[in-house]
Coordinates of C-alpha atoms (C1' of nucleotides) in Angstrom, one line a residue:
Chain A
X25 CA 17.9 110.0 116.2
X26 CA 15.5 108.9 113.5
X27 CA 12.4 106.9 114.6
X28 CA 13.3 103.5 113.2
X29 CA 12.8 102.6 109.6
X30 CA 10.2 104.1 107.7
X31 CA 8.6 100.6 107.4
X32 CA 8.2 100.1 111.5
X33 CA 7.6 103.3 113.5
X34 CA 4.6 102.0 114.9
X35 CA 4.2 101.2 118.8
X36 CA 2.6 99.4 121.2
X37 CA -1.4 99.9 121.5
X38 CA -0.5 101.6 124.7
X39 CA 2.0 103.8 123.8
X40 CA -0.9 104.4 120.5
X41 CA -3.6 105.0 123.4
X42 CA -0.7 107.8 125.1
X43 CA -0.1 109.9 121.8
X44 CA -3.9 110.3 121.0
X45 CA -4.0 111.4 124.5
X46 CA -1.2 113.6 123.8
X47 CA -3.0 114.6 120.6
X48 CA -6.0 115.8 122.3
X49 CA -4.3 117.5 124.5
X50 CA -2.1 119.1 122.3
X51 CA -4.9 120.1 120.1
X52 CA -6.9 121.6 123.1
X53 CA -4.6 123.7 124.9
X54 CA -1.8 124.2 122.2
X55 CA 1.7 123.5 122.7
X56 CA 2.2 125.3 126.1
X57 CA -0.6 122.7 127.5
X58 CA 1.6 119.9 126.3
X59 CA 3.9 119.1 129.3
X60 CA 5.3 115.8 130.1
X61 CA 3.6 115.8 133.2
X62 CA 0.5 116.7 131.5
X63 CA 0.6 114.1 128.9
X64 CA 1.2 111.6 131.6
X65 CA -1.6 112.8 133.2
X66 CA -4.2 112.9 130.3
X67 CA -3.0 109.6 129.8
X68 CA -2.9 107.9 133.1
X69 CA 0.9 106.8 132.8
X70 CA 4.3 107.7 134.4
X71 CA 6.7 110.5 133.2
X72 CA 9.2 108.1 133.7
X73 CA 7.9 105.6 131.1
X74 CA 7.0 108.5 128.4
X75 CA 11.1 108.8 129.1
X76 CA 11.7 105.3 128.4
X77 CA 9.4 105.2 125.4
X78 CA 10.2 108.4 123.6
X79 CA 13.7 109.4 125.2
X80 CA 12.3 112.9 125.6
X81 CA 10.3 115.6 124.6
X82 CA 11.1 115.6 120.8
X83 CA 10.7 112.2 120.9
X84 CA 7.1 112.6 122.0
X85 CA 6.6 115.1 119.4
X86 CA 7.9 113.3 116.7
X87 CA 6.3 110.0 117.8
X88 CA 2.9 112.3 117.4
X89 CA 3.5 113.3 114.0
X90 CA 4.2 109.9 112.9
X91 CA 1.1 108.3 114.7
X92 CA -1.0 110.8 112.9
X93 CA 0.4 110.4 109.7
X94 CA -0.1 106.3 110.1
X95 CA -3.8 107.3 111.0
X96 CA -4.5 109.3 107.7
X97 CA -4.1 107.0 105.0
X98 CA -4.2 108.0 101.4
X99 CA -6.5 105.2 99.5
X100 CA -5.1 105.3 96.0
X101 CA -7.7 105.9 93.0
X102 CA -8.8 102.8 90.9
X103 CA -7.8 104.0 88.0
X104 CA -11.2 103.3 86.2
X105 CA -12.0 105.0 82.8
X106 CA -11.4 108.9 83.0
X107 CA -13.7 110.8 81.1
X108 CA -14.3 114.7 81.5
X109 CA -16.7 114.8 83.5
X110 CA -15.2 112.4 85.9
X111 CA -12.0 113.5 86.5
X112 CA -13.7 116.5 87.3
X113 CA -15.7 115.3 90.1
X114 CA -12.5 113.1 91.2
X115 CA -10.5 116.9 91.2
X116 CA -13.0 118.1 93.3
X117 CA -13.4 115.7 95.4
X118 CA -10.0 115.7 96.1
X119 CA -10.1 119.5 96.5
X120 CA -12.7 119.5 98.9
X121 CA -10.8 116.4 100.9
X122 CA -7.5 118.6 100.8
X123 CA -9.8 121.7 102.5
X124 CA -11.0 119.0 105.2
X125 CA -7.5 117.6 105.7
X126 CA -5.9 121.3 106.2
X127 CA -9.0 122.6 108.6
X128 CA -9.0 120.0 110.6
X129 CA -7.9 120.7 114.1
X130 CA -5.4 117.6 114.8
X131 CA -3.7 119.2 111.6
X132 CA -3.8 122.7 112.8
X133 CA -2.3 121.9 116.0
X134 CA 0.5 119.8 114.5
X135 CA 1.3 122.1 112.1
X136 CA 1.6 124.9 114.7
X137 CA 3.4 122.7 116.6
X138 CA 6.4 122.0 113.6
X139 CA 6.3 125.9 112.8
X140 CA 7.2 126.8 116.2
X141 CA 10.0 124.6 116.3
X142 CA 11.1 125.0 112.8
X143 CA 12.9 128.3 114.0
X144 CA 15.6 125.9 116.7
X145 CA 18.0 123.4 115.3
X146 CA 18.0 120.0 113.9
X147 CA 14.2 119.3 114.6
X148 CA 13.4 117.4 112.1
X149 CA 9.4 117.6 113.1
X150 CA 9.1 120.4 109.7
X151 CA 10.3 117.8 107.3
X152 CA 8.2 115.0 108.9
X153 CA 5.4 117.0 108.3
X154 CA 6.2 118.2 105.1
X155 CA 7.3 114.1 103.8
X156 CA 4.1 112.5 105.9
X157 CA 1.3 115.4 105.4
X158 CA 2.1 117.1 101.7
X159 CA 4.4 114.3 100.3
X160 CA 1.2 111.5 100.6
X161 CA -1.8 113.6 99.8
X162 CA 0.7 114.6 97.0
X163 CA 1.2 111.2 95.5
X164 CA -2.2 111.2 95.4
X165 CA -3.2 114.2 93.6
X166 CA 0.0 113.4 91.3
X167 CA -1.5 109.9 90.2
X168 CA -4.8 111.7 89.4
X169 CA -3.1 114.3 87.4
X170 CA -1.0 111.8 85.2
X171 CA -3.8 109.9 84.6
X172 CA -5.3 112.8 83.3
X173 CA -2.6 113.4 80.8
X174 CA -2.2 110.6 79.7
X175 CA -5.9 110.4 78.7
X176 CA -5.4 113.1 77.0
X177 CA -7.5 115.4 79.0
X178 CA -5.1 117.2 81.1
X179 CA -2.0 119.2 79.4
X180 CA 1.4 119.9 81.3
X181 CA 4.4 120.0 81.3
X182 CA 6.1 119.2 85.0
X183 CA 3.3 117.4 87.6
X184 CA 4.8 118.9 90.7
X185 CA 4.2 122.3 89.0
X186 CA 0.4 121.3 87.8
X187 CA 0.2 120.0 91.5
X188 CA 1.3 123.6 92.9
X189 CA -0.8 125.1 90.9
X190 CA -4.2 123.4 91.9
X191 CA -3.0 123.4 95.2
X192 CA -2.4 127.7 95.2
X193 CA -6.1 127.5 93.7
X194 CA -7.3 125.3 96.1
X195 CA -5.9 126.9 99.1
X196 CA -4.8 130.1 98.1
X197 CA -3.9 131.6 101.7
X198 CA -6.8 129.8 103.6
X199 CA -4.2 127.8 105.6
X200 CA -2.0 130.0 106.7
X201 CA -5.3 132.3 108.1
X202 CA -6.3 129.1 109.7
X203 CA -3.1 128.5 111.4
X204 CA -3.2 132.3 112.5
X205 CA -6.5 131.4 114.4
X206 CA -9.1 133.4 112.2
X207 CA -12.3 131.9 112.4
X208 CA -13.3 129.5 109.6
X209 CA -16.7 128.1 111.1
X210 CA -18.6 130.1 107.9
X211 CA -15.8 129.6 105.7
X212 CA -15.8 125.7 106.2
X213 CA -19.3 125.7 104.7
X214 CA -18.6 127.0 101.2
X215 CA -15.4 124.8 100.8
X216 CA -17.4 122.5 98.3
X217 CA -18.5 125.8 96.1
X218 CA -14.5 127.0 96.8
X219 CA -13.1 123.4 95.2
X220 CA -15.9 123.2 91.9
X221 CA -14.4 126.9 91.5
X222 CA -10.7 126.2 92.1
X223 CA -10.8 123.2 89.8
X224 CA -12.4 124.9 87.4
X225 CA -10.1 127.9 87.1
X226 CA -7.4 124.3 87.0
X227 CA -9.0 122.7 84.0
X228 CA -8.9 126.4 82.0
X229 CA -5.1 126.1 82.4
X230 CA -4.6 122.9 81.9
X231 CA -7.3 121.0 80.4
X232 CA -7.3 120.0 77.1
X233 CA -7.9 123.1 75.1
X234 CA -11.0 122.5 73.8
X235 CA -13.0 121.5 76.9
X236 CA -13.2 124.0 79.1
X237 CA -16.1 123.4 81.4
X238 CA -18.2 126.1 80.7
X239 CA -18.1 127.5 77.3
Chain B
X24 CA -5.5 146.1 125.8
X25 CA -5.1 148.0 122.5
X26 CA -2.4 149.6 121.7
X27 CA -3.9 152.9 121.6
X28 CA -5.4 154.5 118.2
X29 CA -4.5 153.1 115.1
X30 CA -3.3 156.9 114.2
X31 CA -0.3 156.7 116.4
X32 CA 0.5 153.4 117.8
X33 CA 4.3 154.8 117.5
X34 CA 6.8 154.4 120.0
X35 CA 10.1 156.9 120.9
X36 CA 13.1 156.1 118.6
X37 CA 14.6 154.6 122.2
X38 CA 11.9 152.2 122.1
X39 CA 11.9 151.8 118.3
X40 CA 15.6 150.7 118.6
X41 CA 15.0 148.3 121.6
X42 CA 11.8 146.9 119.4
X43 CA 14.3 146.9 116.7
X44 CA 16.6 145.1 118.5
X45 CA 14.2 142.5 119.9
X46 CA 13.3 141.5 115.9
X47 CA 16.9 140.8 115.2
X48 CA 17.2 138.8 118.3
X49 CA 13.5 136.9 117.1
X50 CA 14.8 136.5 113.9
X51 CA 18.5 134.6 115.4
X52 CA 17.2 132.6 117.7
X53 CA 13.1 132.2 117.3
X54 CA 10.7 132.6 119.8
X55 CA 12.6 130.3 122.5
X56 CA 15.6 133.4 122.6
X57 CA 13.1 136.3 122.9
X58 CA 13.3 136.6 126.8
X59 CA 13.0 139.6 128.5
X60 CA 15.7 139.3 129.7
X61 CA 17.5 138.5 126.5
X62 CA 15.7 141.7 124.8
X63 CA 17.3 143.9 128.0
X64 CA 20.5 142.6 126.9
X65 CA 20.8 143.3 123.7
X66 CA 19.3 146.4 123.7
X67 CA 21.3 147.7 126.5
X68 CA 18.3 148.6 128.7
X69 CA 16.5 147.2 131.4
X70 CA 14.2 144.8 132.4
X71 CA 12.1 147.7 134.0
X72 CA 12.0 149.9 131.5
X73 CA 10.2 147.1 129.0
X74 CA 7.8 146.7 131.4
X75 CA 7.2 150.3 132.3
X76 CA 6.7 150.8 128.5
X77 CA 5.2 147.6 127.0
X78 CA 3.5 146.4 130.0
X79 CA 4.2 143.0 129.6
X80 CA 5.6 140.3 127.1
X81 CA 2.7 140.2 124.8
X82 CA 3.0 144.0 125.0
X83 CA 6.3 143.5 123.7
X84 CA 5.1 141.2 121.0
X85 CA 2.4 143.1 119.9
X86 CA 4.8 146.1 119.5
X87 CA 7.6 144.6 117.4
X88 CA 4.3 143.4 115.0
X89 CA 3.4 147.1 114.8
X90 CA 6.9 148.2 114.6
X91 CA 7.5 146.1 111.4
X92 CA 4.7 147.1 109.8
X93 CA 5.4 150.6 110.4
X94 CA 8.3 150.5 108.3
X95 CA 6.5 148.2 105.7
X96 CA 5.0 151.0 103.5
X97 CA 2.8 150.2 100.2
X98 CA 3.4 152.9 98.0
X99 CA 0.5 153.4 95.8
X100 CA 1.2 152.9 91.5
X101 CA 0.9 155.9 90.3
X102 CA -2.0 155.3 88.4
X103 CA -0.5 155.8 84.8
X104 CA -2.1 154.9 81.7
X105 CA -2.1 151.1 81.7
X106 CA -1.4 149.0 78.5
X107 CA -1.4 145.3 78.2
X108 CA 2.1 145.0 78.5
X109 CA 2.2 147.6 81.5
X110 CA -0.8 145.7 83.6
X111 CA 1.7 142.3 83.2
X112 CA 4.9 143.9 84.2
X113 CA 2.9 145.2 87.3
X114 CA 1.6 142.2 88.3
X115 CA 5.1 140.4 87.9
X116 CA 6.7 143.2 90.1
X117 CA 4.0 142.8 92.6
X118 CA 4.2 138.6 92.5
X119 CA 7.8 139.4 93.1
X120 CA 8.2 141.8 95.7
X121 CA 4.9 139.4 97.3
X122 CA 7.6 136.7 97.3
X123 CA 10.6 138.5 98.7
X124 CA 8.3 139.7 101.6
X125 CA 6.9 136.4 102.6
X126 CA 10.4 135.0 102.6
X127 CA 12.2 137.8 104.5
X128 CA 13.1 136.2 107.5
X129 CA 11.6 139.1 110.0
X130 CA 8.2 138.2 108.0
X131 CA 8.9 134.1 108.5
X132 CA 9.6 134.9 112.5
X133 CA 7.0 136.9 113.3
X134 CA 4.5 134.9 111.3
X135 CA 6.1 131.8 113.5
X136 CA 5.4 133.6 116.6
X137 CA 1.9 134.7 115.4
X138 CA 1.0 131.0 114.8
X139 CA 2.7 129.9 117.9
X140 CA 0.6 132.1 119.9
X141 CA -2.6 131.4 117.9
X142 CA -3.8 128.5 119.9
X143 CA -3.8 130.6 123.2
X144 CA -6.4 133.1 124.0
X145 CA -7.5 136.3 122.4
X146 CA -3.2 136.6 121.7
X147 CA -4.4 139.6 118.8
X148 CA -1.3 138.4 116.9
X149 CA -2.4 136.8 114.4
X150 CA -5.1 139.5 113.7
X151 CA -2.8 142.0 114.0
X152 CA -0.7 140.6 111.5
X153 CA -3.0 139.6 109.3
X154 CA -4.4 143.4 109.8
X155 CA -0.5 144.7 108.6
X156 CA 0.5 142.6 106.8
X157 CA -2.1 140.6 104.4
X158 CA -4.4 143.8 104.2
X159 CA -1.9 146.3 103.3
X160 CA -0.2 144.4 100.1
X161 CA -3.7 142.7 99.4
X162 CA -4.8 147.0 98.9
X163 CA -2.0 147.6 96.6
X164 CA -3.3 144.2 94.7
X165 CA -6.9 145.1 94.8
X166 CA -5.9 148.4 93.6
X167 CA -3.8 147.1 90.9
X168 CA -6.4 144.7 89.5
X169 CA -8.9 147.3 89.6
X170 CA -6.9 149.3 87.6
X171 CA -6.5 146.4 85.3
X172 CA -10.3 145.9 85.0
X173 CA -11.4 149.6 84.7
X174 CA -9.7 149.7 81.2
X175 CA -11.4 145.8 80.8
X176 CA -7.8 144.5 80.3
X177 CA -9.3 142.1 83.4
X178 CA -12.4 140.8 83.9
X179 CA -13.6 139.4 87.4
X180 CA -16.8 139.8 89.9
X181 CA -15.2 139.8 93.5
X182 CA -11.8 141.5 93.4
X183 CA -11.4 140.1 96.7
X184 CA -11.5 136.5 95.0
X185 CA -9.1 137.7 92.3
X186 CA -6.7 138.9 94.8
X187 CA -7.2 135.1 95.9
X188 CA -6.8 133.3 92.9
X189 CA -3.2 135.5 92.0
X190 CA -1.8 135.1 95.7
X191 CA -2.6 131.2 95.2
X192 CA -0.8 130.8 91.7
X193 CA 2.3 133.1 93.2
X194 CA 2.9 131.4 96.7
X195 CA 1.0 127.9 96.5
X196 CA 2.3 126.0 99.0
X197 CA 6.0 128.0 99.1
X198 CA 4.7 130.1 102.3
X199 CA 3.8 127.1 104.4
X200 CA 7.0 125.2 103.3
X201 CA 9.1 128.1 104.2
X202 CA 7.5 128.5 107.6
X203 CA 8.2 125.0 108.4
X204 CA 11.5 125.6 108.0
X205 CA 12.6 124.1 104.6
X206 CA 15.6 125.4 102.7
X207 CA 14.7 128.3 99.9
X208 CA 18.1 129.3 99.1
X209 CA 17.6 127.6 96.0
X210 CA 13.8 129.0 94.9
X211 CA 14.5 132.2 95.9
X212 CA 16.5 132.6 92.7
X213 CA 13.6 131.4 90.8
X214 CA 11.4 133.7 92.5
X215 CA 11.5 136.1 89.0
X216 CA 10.4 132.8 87.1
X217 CA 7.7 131.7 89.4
X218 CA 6.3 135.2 89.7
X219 CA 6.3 135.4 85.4
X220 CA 4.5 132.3 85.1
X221 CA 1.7 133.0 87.9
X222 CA 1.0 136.1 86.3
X223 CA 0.7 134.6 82.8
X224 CA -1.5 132.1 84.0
X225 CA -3.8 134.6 86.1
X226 CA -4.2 136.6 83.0
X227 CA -4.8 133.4 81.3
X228 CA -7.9 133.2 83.5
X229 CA -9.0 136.8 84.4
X230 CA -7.6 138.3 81.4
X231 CA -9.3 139.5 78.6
X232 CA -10.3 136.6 76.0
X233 CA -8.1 137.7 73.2
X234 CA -5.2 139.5 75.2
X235 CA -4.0 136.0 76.6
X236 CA -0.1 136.0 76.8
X237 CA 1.5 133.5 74.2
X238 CA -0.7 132.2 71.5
Chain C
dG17 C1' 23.9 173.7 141.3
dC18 C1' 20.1 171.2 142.6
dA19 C1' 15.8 168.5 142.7
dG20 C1' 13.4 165.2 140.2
dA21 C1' 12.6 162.1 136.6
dA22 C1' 14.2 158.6 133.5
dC23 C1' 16.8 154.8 133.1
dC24 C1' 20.5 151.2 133.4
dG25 C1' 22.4 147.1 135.7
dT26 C1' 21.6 143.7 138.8
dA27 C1' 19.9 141.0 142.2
dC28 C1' 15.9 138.7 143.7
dC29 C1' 11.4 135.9 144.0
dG30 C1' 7.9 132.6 142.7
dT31 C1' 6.7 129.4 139.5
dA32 C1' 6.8 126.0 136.0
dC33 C1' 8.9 122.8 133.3
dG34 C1' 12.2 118.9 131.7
dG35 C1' 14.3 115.2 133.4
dT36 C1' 15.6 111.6 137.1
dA37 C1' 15.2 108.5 141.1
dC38 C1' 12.6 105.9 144.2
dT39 C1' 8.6 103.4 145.9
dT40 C1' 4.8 100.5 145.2
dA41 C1' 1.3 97.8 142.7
dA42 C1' 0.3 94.5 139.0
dG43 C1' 1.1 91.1 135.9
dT44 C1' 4.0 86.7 134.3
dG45 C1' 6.6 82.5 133.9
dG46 C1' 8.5 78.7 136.3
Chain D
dC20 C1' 4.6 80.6 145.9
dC21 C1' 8.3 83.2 144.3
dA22 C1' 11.7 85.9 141.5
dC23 C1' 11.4 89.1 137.8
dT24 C1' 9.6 92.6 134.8
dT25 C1' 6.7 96.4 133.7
dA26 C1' 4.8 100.6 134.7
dA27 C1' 2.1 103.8 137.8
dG28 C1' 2.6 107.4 141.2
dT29 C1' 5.3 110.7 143.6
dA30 C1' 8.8 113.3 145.2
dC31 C1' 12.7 115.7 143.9
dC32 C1' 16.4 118.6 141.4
dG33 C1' 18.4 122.1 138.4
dT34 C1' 17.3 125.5 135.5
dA35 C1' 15.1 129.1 133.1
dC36 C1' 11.8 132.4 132.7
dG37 C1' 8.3 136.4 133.8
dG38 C1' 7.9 140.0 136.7
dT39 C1' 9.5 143.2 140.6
dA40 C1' 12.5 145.9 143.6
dC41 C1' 16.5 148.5 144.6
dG42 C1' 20.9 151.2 144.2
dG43 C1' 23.5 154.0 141.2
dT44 C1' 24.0 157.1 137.1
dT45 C1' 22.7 160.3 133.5
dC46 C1' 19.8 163.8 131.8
dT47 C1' 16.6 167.9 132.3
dG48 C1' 14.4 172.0 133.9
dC49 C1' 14.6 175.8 137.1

DNA sequence: GCAGAACCGTACCGTACGGTACTTAAGTGG
DNA sequence: CCACTTAAGTACCGTACGGTACGGTTCTGC
């Protein structure tokens, strides 16, 4: 059953203090570490009430994702004056927050999490993922983008495409090497350098033709 | 332990058709059906012999990863006299057959159980994988754009960072998505689209300055 | 034809997990 | 002070899985 309405799927500051614990245990020992009995343990409660909290193990999962997502908010842009060089630091900044967001190790775990149930039935926890995680840091990037056209300084067509593309720049197949557990401790230190360079190669496809960065 | 050298990690066709066996039954059911047991039965063999030749279930694992890449090949392009037109319809047919590999659903389950085994121990899979599988079509790439660049029809420094920026404007986000489980029967039909436009746009940016696609 | 290996099918064992029931301590309102 | 509620802690159950052992059958070399 679906968690409530997407306006209230919060809980109580205990039940809060029981998914971080799941969290943390979930991001240290992976999914097999997260049993019930281990989450009631990290978390000093009864299996019985994660029972009558979550109704049962999906529950808990799903109750993870959306306690996450309602912990990584997307602060929307004041949409001051774009000028060139400004929505190019904004891009990059954005980038560079999108590298951060998609190395971090609550994310890595969650999204090994979905992907390993993605192959059963129903489960739901994919498309949470997909609507809390993309669909928000999305939005985001998509208000920057049209703000950019309609100044003038960006050119396209469809935004979801212009937002796939930066996004294949960005992160080209970085995630998915994360998620396979390659290192990234001396890749994480060049992700500024890798954003100026992806939204670079951005604005020469869709900038405004005549102002490229670097002529 | 390794699985012997890298020269002749092959098994006996007996074992090729149990490992054979063991995908399809990955690929019905996900991780959560691929019990011994379950591979015994649908192979018609038993438990014993698995162990007796795999060793143990991550030998098992680790064995249907180098079975599927085994039968994987990259055939090398012939390397023909490459025109401007040529170069592009390479790099389309590569962008495609890139898509129709990462959305084969042997590729999606054994990437699943790569990932799901990434936040274990050593678990090898995800190297192993990333060994077969990204190295082997990122050669035929590297050799492509080479190609393209000897005959200055492509101009980069790292073709390593090329190879980066095409994969990125081909897949974007559509890997990921797919992993998570979300429904492609519909994009896989735009698959020939998708793969045109990346290319157009990677030769908008690594192409040579006059040879862009559409003035 | 026979000895030995390879192998299938099945039964078995220990463990670990999801889920439930029960007991006990702590808080709360009247 | 006393019902009443909440939840912690524990013990328990059924199941399912990884791994092993054993009896029976087929294949192979001499």
């Amino acid at each position: 059953m679906l968690a409530s309405h997407l306006s209230q799927p919060e809980f109580s500051p205990r039940q809060n203090a029981v998914l971080d614990s799941a969290l943390r245990l979930l991001v240290d020992g992976g999914e097999k570490a997260l049993t019930t009995a281990g989450v009631a343990r990290a978390a000093n409660c009864s299996k019985e009430s994660l029972y009558k909290w979550f109704g049962d193990r999906d529950g808990i999962l799903s109750a993870m994702i959306g306690f996450q997502a309602s912990k990584v908010r997307t602060f929307d842009e004041g949409s001051e004056r774009l000028t060139n060089e400004s929505l190019r630091a904004h891009l990059v900044v954005f980038a560079r927050d999108l590298l951060d967001v998609l190395a971090g190790d609550v994310s890595l775990a969650l999204n090994r999490l979905a992907i390993g149930q993605a192959s059963r039935d129903g489960s739901k926890l994919g498309q949470m993922l997909q609507e809390h995680g993309r669909r928000q840091i999305g939005k985001r990037a998509g208000a920057l983008l049209d703000a950019g056209r309609r100044v003038r300084l960006l050119q396209f067509d469809d935004g979801e495409e212009a937002y796939g593309t930066l996004y294949g720049l960005v992160v080209s197949d970085l995630h998915l090497r994360m998620l396979l557990g390659e290192d990234m401790s001396r890749a994480k230190q060049s992700f500024s350098l890798r954003a100026e360079r992806a939204v670079d190669a951005f604005l020469l496809l869709c900038g405004s033709k005549k102002d490229t960065v670097k002529p």
